[in-house]
Structures are given as structure tokens and as C-alpha cells.
Coordinates of C-alpha atoms and ligand atoms in Angstrom, one line a residue:
X1 CA -81.1 -18.8 92.9
X2 CA -77.7 -20.2 91.9
X3 CA -74.9 -20.9 94.4
X4 CA -72.1 -19.7 92.3
X5 CA -70.3 -17.8 95.0
X6 CA -69.6 -18.3 98.7
X7 CA -71.4 -15.0 99.4
X8 CA -74.7 -16.4 98.1
X9 CA -74.6 -19.2 100.7
X10 CA -73.8 -17.0 103.7
X11 CA -77.4 -16.4 104.8
X12 CA -78.1 -20.1 105.0
X13 CA -78.3 -21.5 108.6
X14 CA -75.1 -23.5 109.5
X15 CA -75.9 -26.8 111.1
X16 CA -79.2 -27.2 109.3
X17 CA -80.7 -30.4 107.9
X18 CA -79.8 -30.2 104.2
X19 CA -82.2 -32.0 101.9
X20 CA -80.8 -32.7 98.4
X21 CA -82.8 -33.6 95.4
X22 CA -82.4 -33.5 91.6
X23 CA -85.0 -35.4 89.7
X24 CA -88.8 -35.6 89.4
X25 CA -89.3 -38.7 91.7
X26 CA -86.9 -37.3 94.3
X27 CA -88.9 -34.0 94.4
X28 CA -92.2 -35.9 94.7
X29 CA -90.9 -38.2 97.5
X30 CA -88.9 -35.5 99.4
X31 CA -91.6 -32.8 99.2
X32 CA -93.6 -34.3 102.1
X33 CA -90.4 -34.6 104.2
X34 CA -89.4 -31.0 103.4
X35 CA -92.8 -29.7 104.2
X36 CA -92.9 -31.6 107.5
X37 CA -89.4 -30.4 108.5
X38 CA -90.5 -26.8 107.9
X39 CA -93.8 -27.3 109.7
X40 CA -91.8 -28.6 112.7
X41 CA -89.7 -25.4 112.6
X42 CA -86.5 -27.3 112.2
X43 CA -83.6 -25.5 110.4
X44 CA -83.9 -26.9 106.8
X45 CA -82.0 -26.1 103.6
X46 CA -83.2 -27.4 100.3
X47 CA -80.5 -27.9 97.7
X48 CA -81.4 -29.0 94.2
X49 CA -78.8 -30.3 91.7
X50 CA -81.5 -29.8 89.0
X51 CA -80.3 -33.1 87.4
X52 CA -83.8 -32.7 85.9
X53 CA -84.7 -29.2 85.0
X54 CA -88.2 -29.2 83.5
X55 CA -89.5 -32.3 85.3
X56 CA -88.3 -31.0 88.6
X57 CA -89.6 -27.5 88.4
X58 CA -93.2 -28.6 87.9
X59 CA -93.2 -30.6 91.1
X60 CA -91.5 -28.0 93.3
X61 CA -94.0 -25.4 92.1
X62 CA -96.9 -27.7 93.0
X63 CA -95.7 -28.2 96.5
X64 CA -94.7 -24.6 96.8
X65 CA -91.1 -25.4 97.6
X66 CA -88.4 -22.9 96.6
X67 CA -84.9 -24.4 96.7
X68 CA -82.4 -22.4 98.8
X69 CA -79.7 -23.5 96.4
X70 CA -80.2 -24.4 92.8
X71 CA -77.1 -25.8 91.1
X72 CA -78.8 -26.0 87.7
X73 CA -76.6 -28.9 86.5
X74 CA -78.7 -30.6 83.8
X75 CA -77.3 -30.7 80.3
X76 CA -79.2 -32.2 77.3
X77 CA -78.4 -35.9 76.9
X78 CA -76.0 -35.7 79.9
X79 CA -73.6 -38.6 80.6
X80 CA -73.6 -40.3 84.0
X81 CA -69.9 -39.6 84.5
X82 CA -70.3 -35.9 83.6
X83 CA -73.2 -35.4 85.8
X84 CA -71.5 -37.2 88.7
X85 CA -68.4 -35.0 88.4
X86 CA -70.5 -31.8 88.4
X87 CA -72.8 -32.9 91.2
X88 CA -70.0 -34.1 93.5
X89 CA -67.9 -31.0 93.1
X90 CA -70.8 -28.5 93.7
X91 CA -72.3 -30.4 96.6
X92 CA -68.9 -30.5 98.3
X93 CA -68.7 -26.7 98.2
X94 CA -72.2 -26.3 99.7
X95 CA -71.6 -28.8 102.5
X96 CA -68.3 -27.1 103.3
X97 CA -70.1 -23.8 103.7
X98 CA -73.2 -24.9 105.5
X99 CA -71.7 -27.7 107.7
X100 CA -75.0 -29.5 107.9
X101 CA -76.2 -31.4 111.0
X102 CA -77.1 -34.1 108.4
X103 CA -77.7 -34.5 104.7
X104 CA -81.0 -36.2 103.6
X105 CA -81.5 -37.8 100.2
X106 CA -83.9 -40.1 98.6
X107 CA -83.8 -43.2 96.4
X108 CA -81.3 -44.3 93.7
X109 CA -80.4 -41.4 91.4
X110 CA -77.0 -39.9 90.5
X111 CA -78.0 -37.0 92.7
X112 CA -78.5 -39.2 95.8
X113 CA -75.3 -41.1 95.2
X114 CA -73.3 -37.9 95.0
X115 CA -75.1 -36.4 98.0
X116 CA -74.2 -39.5 100.1
X117 CA -70.6 -39.5 98.9
X118 CA -70.0 -35.7 99.3
X119 CA -71.4 -35.9 102.8
X120 CA -69.2 -38.9 103.6
X121 CA -66.1 -37.1 102.4
X122 CA -66.9 -34.2 104.8
X123 CA -67.8 -36.7 107.6
X124 CA -71.4 -35.4 107.7
X125 CA -74.0 -38.1 108.5
X126 CA -76.2 -39.0 105.6
X127 CA -79.9 -40.2 106.1
X128 CA -81.3 -42.3 103.3
X129 CA -85.1 -42.1 102.5
X130 CA -86.5 -45.1 100.6
X131 CA -83.6 -47.3 101.8
X132 CA -83.0 -51.0 101.4
X133 CA -84.5 -51.6 97.9
X134 CA -82.6 -54.1 95.9
X135 CA -83.2 -55.8 92.6
X136 CA -80.2 -58.1 93.1
X137 CA -78.8 -57.2 89.7
X138 CA -76.2 -54.5 89.6
X139 CA -77.0 -53.9 85.8
X140 CA -80.8 -53.5 86.3
X141 CA -82.0 -51.0 87.0
X142 CA -78.9 -49.3 85.7
X143 CA -77.2 -47.4 87.3
X144 CA -79.8 -47.1 90.1
X145 CA -79.1 -50.5 91.7
X146 CA -75.5 -49.3 92.3
X147 CA -76.6 -45.8 93.4
X148 CA -78.8 -47.1 96.2
X149 CA -76.3 -49.8 97.3
X150 CA -73.6 -47.1 97.6
X151 CA -75.9 -44.5 99.2
X152 CA -77.0 -47.2 101.7
X153 CA -73.4 -48.2 102.5
X154 CA -72.5 -44.6 103.3
X155 CA -75.7 -43.8 105.3
X156 CA -75.8 -43.3 109.0
X157 CA -79.6 -43.5 109.2
X158 CA -81.9 -45.6 107.0
X159 CA -85.6 -45.1 106.3
X160 CA -86.8 -48.3 104.6
X161 CA -90.3 -48.0 103.2
X162 CA -91.3 -51.6 103.7
X163 CA -90.6 -54.5 106.1
X164 CA -88.8 -56.4 103.3
X165 CA -86.5 -53.4 102.7
X166 CA -85.9 -53.2 106.5
X167 CA -84.9 -56.9 106.6
X168 CA -82.6 -56.5 103.6
X169 CA -80.7 -53.7 105.5
X170 CA -80.6 -55.9 108.7
X171 CA -79.1 -58.7 106.6
X172 CA -76.5 -56.2 105.3
X173 CA -75.5 -55.4 108.9
X174 CA -77.4 -52.2 109.6
X175 CA -78.2 -51.9 113.4
X176 CA -81.8 -51.8 114.4
X177 CA -81.5 -48.3 115.9
X178 CA -80.3 -47.0 112.5
X179 CA -83.0 -48.9 110.5
X180 CA -86.4 -47.2 110.9
X181 CA -89.4 -48.6 109.0
X182 CA -91.4 -45.5 107.8
X183 CA -93.5 -46.4 104.8
X184 CA -92.9 -44.7 101.5
X185 CA -93.2 -41.0 101.3
X186 CA -94.8 -41.4 97.8
X187 CA -98.0 -42.2 99.6
X188 CA -97.7 -39.0 101.8
X189 CA -97.3 -37.1 98.5
X190 CA -100.3 -38.8 96.9
X191 CA -102.4 -37.9 99.9
X192 CA -101.3 -34.3 99.8
X193 CA -102.2 -34.2 96.1
X194 CA -105.4 -36.3 96.3
X195 CA -107.9 -33.5 96.8
X196 CA -106.9 -32.2 93.3
X197 CA -107.1 -35.5 91.4
X198 CA -110.0 -35.7 88.9
X199 CA -110.0 -39.1 87.0
X200 CA -109.1 -38.4 83.4
X201 CA -111.4 -39.6 80.6
X202 CA -110.4 -40.4 77.0
X203 CA -113.4 -39.2 75.0
X204 CA -114.8 -41.8 72.5
X205 CA -112.8 -44.7 74.1
X206 CA -114.2 -47.5 76.2
X207 CA -111.1 -47.3 78.3
X208 CA -107.3 -46.6 78.1
X209 CA -103.9 -47.7 79.3
X210 CA -101.4 -45.3 80.7
X211 CA -97.8 -45.9 79.4
X212 CA -94.5 -44.6 80.7
X213 CA -91.0 -45.7 79.7
X214 CA -87.6 -44.2 80.6
X215 CA -85.1 -46.6 82.1
X216 CA -81.7 -46.7 80.6
X217 CA -81.6 -50.6 80.3
X218 CA -84.7 -50.3 78.1
X219 CA -83.0 -47.9 75.6
X220 CA -82.6 -49.4 72.1
X221 CA -84.4 -52.7 71.2
X222 CA -86.8 -52.8 74.2
X223 CA -88.0 -49.2 73.6
X224 CA -88.5 -50.1 69.9
X225 CA -90.3 -53.4 70.6
X226 CA -92.6 -52.0 73.3
X227 CA -93.5 -49.0 71.1
X228 CA -94.3 -51.4 68.2
X229 CA -96.5 -53.5 70.4
X230 CA -98.4 -50.4 71.5
X231 CA -98.9 -49.5 67.9
X232 CA -100.2 -52.9 67.0
X233 CA -102.5 -53.0 70.0
X234 CA -103.8 -49.5 69.1
X235 CA -104.6 -50.6 65.6
X236 CA -106.2 -53.8 66.7
X237 CA -108.4 -52.1 69.3
X238 CA -109.5 -48.7 67.9
X239 CA -112.0 -48.3 70.7
X240 CA -109.3 -48.5 73.4
X241 CA -106.9 -45.7 74.1
X242 CA -103.3 -45.3 75.0
X243 CA -102.1 -42.2 77.0
X244 CA -98.3 -41.8 76.9
X245 CA -96.6 -38.8 78.6
X246 CA -93.2 -39.2 77.0
X247 CA -90.0 -38.8 79.0
X248 CA -87.9 -35.9 77.6
X249 CA -84.8 -38.1 77.2
X250 CA -84.1 -38.0 73.5
X251 CA -83.3 -41.8 73.6
X252 CA -87.0 -42.4 74.2
X253 CA -88.8 -39.4 73.0
X254 CA -87.8 -39.3 69.4
X255 CA -88.6 -43.0 68.7
X256 CA -92.0 -43.0 70.5
X257 CA -93.1 -39.9 68.5
X258 CA -91.9 -41.3 65.2
X259 CA -93.8 -44.6 65.7
X260 CA -97.0 -43.5 67.3
X261 CA -97.8 -40.0 66.1
X262 CA -101.1 -39.7 64.1
X263 CA -103.0 -42.7 65.6
X264 CA -106.4 -41.4 66.8
X265 CA -106.5 -43.6 69.9
X266 CA -102.9 -42.8 71.1
X267 CA -102.4 -39.6 73.0
X268 CA -98.7 -38.6 73.2
X269 CA -97.8 -35.7 75.3
X270 CA -94.9 -34.0 77.2
X271 CA -94.6 -35.2 80.8
X272 CA -97.7 -34.4 82.7
X273 CA -97.5 -32.4 85.8
X274 CA -97.9 -34.6 89.0
X275 CA -101.6 -33.9 89.7
X276 CA -102.4 -34.4 86.0
X277 CA -100.4 -37.6 85.9
X278 CA -102.2 -38.9 89.0
X279 CA -105.5 -38.0 87.3
X280 CA -104.5 -40.0 84.3
X281 CA -103.5 -42.9 86.5
X282 CA -106.7 -42.9 88.4
X283 CA -108.8 -42.8 85.2
X284 CA -107.0 -45.6 83.4
X285 CA -107.8 -49.3 83.1
X286 CA -104.2 -50.3 83.7
X287 CA -100.7 -49.0 83.5
X288 CA -97.8 -50.2 81.4
X289 CA -94.6 -48.9 82.9
X290 CA -91.0 -49.4 83.9
X291 CA -91.3 -46.7 86.6
X292 CA -90.6 -47.3 90.2
X293 CA -93.0 -44.6 91.5
X294 CA -95.9 -45.8 89.3
X295 CA -95.6 -49.3 90.8
X296 CA -96.0 -47.7 94.2
X297 CA -98.9 -45.3 93.3
X298 CA -101.0 -47.8 91.3
X299 CA -102.2 -49.9 94.3
X300 CA -103.4 -46.8 96.1
X301 CA -105.5 -45.9 93.1
X302 CA -106.6 -49.5 92.6
X303 CA -105.0 -49.9 89.2
X304 CA -103.2 -52.9 87.8
X305 CA -99.6 -52.4 86.5
X306 CA -97.7 -54.4 83.9
X307 CA -94.1 -53.8 84.8
X308 CA -91.9 -53.5 81.7
X309 CA -88.7 -54.8 83.4
X310 CA -87.1 -58.2 84.0
X311 CA -86.8 -57.7 87.7
X312 CA -88.1 -55.3 90.3
X313 CA -86.9 -54.0 93.7
X314 CA -90.6 -53.6 94.6
X315 CA -91.9 -57.1 95.1
X316 CA -94.7 -56.0 97.4
X317 CA -97.0 -55.0 94.5
X318 CA -96.3 -58.4 92.8
X319 CA -97.1 -60.2 96.0
X320 CA -100.3 -58.2 96.5
X321 CA -101.3 -59.2 92.9
X322 CA -101.6 -55.6 91.6
X323 CA -98.4 -55.6 89.6
X324 CA -97.1 -58.2 87.1
X325 CA -93.6 -58.4 85.9
X326 CA -94.0 -58.9 82.2
X327 CA -90.5 -58.2 81.2
X328 CA -89.5 -56.7 77.8
X329 CA -90.2 -59.7 75.5
X330 CA -92.7 -58.2 73.0
X331 CA -94.8 -61.3 72.8
X332 CA -95.3 -61.4 76.6
X333 CA -96.1 -57.7 76.7
X334 CA -98.6 -58.1 73.9
X335 CA -100.3 -61.1 75.5
X336 CA -100.6 -59.6 79.0
X337 CA -101.7 -56.2 77.7
X338 CA -104.3 -57.8 75.4
X339 CA -105.7 -59.7 78.4
X340 CA -106.2 -56.5 80.4
X341 CA -107.7 -54.7 77.4
X342 CA -110.3 -57.4 76.8
X343 CA -111.0 -58.9 80.2
X344 CA -112.5 -56.7 82.9
X345 CA -112.5 -59.6 85.4
X346 CA -108.7 -60.0 84.9
X347 CA -108.4 -56.3 85.7
X348 CA -110.6 -56.5 88.7
X349 CA -108.5 -59.4 90.1
X350 CA -105.5 -57.1 90.0
X351 CA -106.5 -54.6 92.7
X352 CA -106.0 -54.4 96.4
X353 CA -107.7 -52.8 99.4
X354 CA -104.6 -51.5 101.1
X355 CA -101.3 -50.2 99.7
X356 CA -98.3 -52.3 100.6
X357 CA -96.2 -49.1 100.3
X358 CA -97.3 -47.0 103.3
X359 CA -100.0 -45.2 105.3
X360 CA -99.2 -41.6 104.5
X361 CA -97.3 -41.0 107.7
X362 CA -93.8 -41.7 106.5
X363 CA -92.6 -38.1 106.5
X364 CA -93.8 -37.6 110.2
X365 CA -91.7 -40.6 111.2
X366 CA -88.7 -39.5 109.3
X367 CA -88.8 -35.9 110.7
X368 CA -89.2 -37.2 114.3
X369 CA -86.2 -39.6 113.8
X370 CA -84.0 -36.8 112.3
X371 CA -84.9 -34.4 115.1
X372 CA -84.1 -37.0 117.8
X373 CA -80.9 -38.0 116.2
X374 CA -79.4 -34.7 115.0
X375 CA -81.3 -31.8 116.6
X376 CA -82.1 -33.2 120.0
X377 CA -82.2 -29.7 121.6
X378 CA -85.1 -28.7 119.3
X379 CA -88.7 -28.8 120.5
X380 CA -90.6 -31.9 119.2
X381 CA -93.1 -30.8 116.6
X382 CA -95.0 -34.0 116.1
X383 CA -95.7 -35.0 119.7
X384 CA -97.9 -37.9 118.7
X385 CA -96.0 -39.0 115.6
X386 CA -95.7 -42.8 115.6
Ligands
UD1_401 C1 -83.2 -40.3 86.2 C2 -82.7 -41.3 87.3 C3 -83.7 -42.4 87.4 C4 -85.1 -41.9 87.6 C5 -85.4 -40.9 86.5 C6 -86.8 -40.3 86.7 C7 -80.3 -41.5 87.4 C8 -79.0 -42.2 87.0 N1 -81.4 -41.8 86.9 O1 -83.1 -40.9 84.9 O2 -83.3 -43.2 88.5 O3 -86.0 -43.0 87.5 O4 -84.5 -39.8 86.5 O5 -87.3 -39.6 85.6 O6 -80.2 -40.6 88.2 N2 -84.4 -34.3 80.4 C9 -84.9 -33.1 80.1 N3 -85.6 -32.4 81.0 C10 -85.8 -32.8 82.2 C11 -85.3 -34.1 82.6 C12 -84.6 -34.8 81.7 O7 -84.7 -32.6 78.9 O8 -86.5 -32.1 83.0 C13 -83.6 -35.1 79.4 C14 -82.2 -34.6 79.2 O9 -81.8 -34.7 77.9 C15 -81.4 -35.5 80.1 C16 -82.1 -36.8 79.9 O10 -83.5 -36.4 79.9 O11 -80.0 -35.6 79.7 C17 -81.9 -37.8 80.9 O12 -82.0 -37.3 82.3 P1 -81.2 -38.1 83.5 O13 -81.5 -37.4 84.8 O14 -79.7 -38.2 83.1 O15 -81.7 -39.5 83.5 P2 -83.2 -40.1 83.6 O16 -83.3 -41.1 82.5 O17 -84.2 -39.0 83.6
UDP402 N1 -95.0 -38.7 87.0 C1 -95.4 -37.4 86.6 N2 -95.7 -37.1 85.3 C2 -95.5 -38.0 84.3 C3 -95.0 -39.3 84.6 C4 -94.7 -39.6 86.0 O1 -95.6 -36.6 87.5 O2 -95.7 -37.6 83.1 C5 -94.7 -39.0 88.4 C6 -95.4 -40.2 88.9 O3 -96.6 -39.9 89.5 C7 -94.4 -40.8 89.9 C8 -93.0 -40.3 89.4 O4 -93.3 -39.3 88.5 O5 -94.6 -40.3 91.2 C9 -92.3 -41.4 88.8 O6 -91.2 -40.9 88.2 P1 -90.3 -41.7 87.1 O7 -91.2 -42.7 86.5 O8 -89.7 -40.6 86.2 O9 -89.1 -42.2 88.0 P2 -89.0 -43.6 88.9 O10 -90.1 -43.6 89.9 O11 -88.9 -44.7 88.0 O12 -87.6 -43.3 89.5

């Protein structure tokens, strides 16, 4: 449904909790919260900016979530400024019409930045899921570091996923009552999907690495270098596979296909749907990725991750020994990947028994905190939520 007219919004409950999401990772991480809000019988409106169109729809379908409002904003090769302008204007209209009790958004995307700002302009409280992550470098990840700082500065209620993120917010001046440690909802989503995961196998290969790459700061030379390293490794180890679901951004997709197409041990594909992706992650020997979500999922599936970035806002995986920050220097990427391809002991050393990112109960904690703060006249749904 599109929200092109005020009439189309009139049936939506005024004073609801409005959940805003736009990209694949937001859909994955907000789905457990939306399902828990609905299960609790709390008035909930789901608004999608559709900053991502195809990547988003697969996830919403899997979790059987139908947005109440779909702004359908994605344009091919969209600019950050263009997207921001469209998002902010449309969200403002929706918020004016619904007068939400609060707006909830997740993470560090353009969508969450605009949701926090549009809520602030209407003096509606904003609650931030996955709050308090910081790389310490405003240029990396770009523009996500800025987006989460801004969303955090505008938020009334913060849901940090880890103790370190909670402490960061405390150091920034957030009061304890507004700073609620929840765990990361990505683990809730993984548990919901887990019954359907079947570890993938790459026929004819003794193992394989799962590769993903999409961050803006890696466009250009880093994408070219990393793709070349994967090609060289694939040629050197013909019995070892590489599975690469390629992000649809043309800045990544075209180059990856041109460089790697035709190699028997490299499987390039369109983005996998979420359950398929988790199946590919759970069957791999290690992941090679610049993704935030993959860093969080890998420990639960006991998979090492080589992080293709120069800094990370997710130090917990590094500290637990399951993730290694290899950066984007092609020699370092080649050396570390080669070690994991050839040395099973090195891989075994990079696993952990317990995920540092959560226990699968984050959404119950978030819903309880939202109910208490913004809908205190509603019946508690999770009486024994922590
Ligand atoms: C966005 C987020 C990033 C998140 C990533 C997850 C921002 C600034 N960045 O980056 O934090 O890690 O999503 O994937 O919000 N496209 C399609 N179909 C889709 C999705 C994307 O064709 O379903 C193509 C379009 O050409 C689009 C481009 O990818 O213009 C980039 O999408 P965009 O949302 O601007 O940025 P991402 O790099 O995906
Ligand atoms: N993912 C997916 N299909 C893919 C690649 C990733 O479903 O082909 C999922 C993955 O399980 C994780 C999320 O997308 O939960 C990560 O999204 P992405 O890497 O695009 O963004 P980030 O986490 O870096 O913001």
C-alpha cells in the first residue's frame, strides 16, 4: 500500500508505536520487535521507506510482516542527499497524521537517521534499537557512523545491544533509566529462522568461504583489490569454493561479476534470502565480509569472520577471537584468507561457545520497556520478560 494521500492513513491507530524500517538489516533486526509488539497486542504501525526494495521485500515476506505504509522511495543508484530529502518529507507527513506515542528505528541507515529527525521535529519521542555502537571515525563506516550518532543524540530511549555500547552511551551523558541493555535483536531473528536453516554444501569442494561486500567506503580500489584477491585465491585453490551473494548496488555488482564470472569454484548470485544466507553461513568454513550483521551472526553459527574494514564498531567479536579485522590491504586479506583456507586448526581457534551479541530475548526487553514508558495503561504482555 502506498501512503500517497491523507485518506489512506486515516484507518491507522493514532497514538500507536510506529516502527520505521527501510533496508534489509533493519527488516531483519526490527522483525522480532514488530512480532513481539503485535503478540503483546500493543497498537503498532509499520512504516517502510523501502530504501531497499528487493532486499527488503524478501525479509518482510519471510517474517510475514505487511507494512501499513510503504513509501516505496528507492531509486536506482540513489544519492544520500536525495534519499534523505525524500525520506524526511514523507515521514513527516505520516507522523503528523498518526501522532505516534513513539517512533522506533534501528541502527545506522539513512532511514533511521530520517526517522529520528522527523520524530524530533514533531516532538515525538524516538527509541533507538541497536544504540551506542561507535567506530570512532565519522568517515568509516560512511555515512553510518554519523547516522547512528545523530539518531542517538535525538533519541529519548536507547536500547544498546552490549555492555560496551551501554557504557558508550553513559559516557555521552545518557541517563541510566533511558539506557537499557537488551542484547541484539539479530540473535532473536536468527533463533526465529533457525528451524529452517540447513547448512549449505558446495559440491566437489572440500570447503568454501562466504563473501559479502557493500560498504560505501570500500567502493573503488578496495572492491577491485578484494575481488582480485578472491580470484587469485580461487585459481590457486581449485578444490576450495567461494560463495558470493552480490549486493545489487551497481558500484559493487558490475565489477564483481566482470572479474569472477566463469570460475568453477566461485558461485556468484543475487542476494540470498535470509534463511538461504544463514544456511550458506552455517555451511561455510569462514566468512570474508564488511557487513555488520554478518559479524554478529557468525559467532552464533561458530564461524570465523575476516572483517574487510579498517575499524569496527563491533569489538566484541574481535575480543572473543571469532572475528579478525584484516582491513582492505590486499596482501593482508590474502594472507589471512589463505591461512583459514589451509589450516583447520586456525579456523577451530576462531570459534566461541557463547555469542557476545545477545541471548535471543532482546525484543521482549524492548517491548516491555516501550510499553512501560509510552503505553503504561496497556496490559503487560510479557509478565516474566527480564
Ligand atoms: C544501506 C545502508 C547501510 C546498510 C546497507 C545494507 C545507508 C546510508 N546505508 O546501504 O548502512 O549496511 O544498506 O545492505 O543507509 N539496491 C537495489 N535493490 C535493493 C537494494 C539496493 O537495487 O533492494 C541498489 C540500488 O541501486 C541502490 C543501491 O543498491 O541505489 C544502494 O542502496 P542504498 O540503500 O543507498 O545503500 P546500501 O549500500 O544498500
Ligand atoms: N543477508 C541476507 N542475504 C544476503 C546477505 C546478507 O539475508 O545475501 C543478511 C545477513 O544474514 C545479515 C544482514 O543481511 O543479517 C546483513 O545485511 P548487510 O550486510 O546488507 O548490512 P549491514 O549488517 O552491514 O548493515
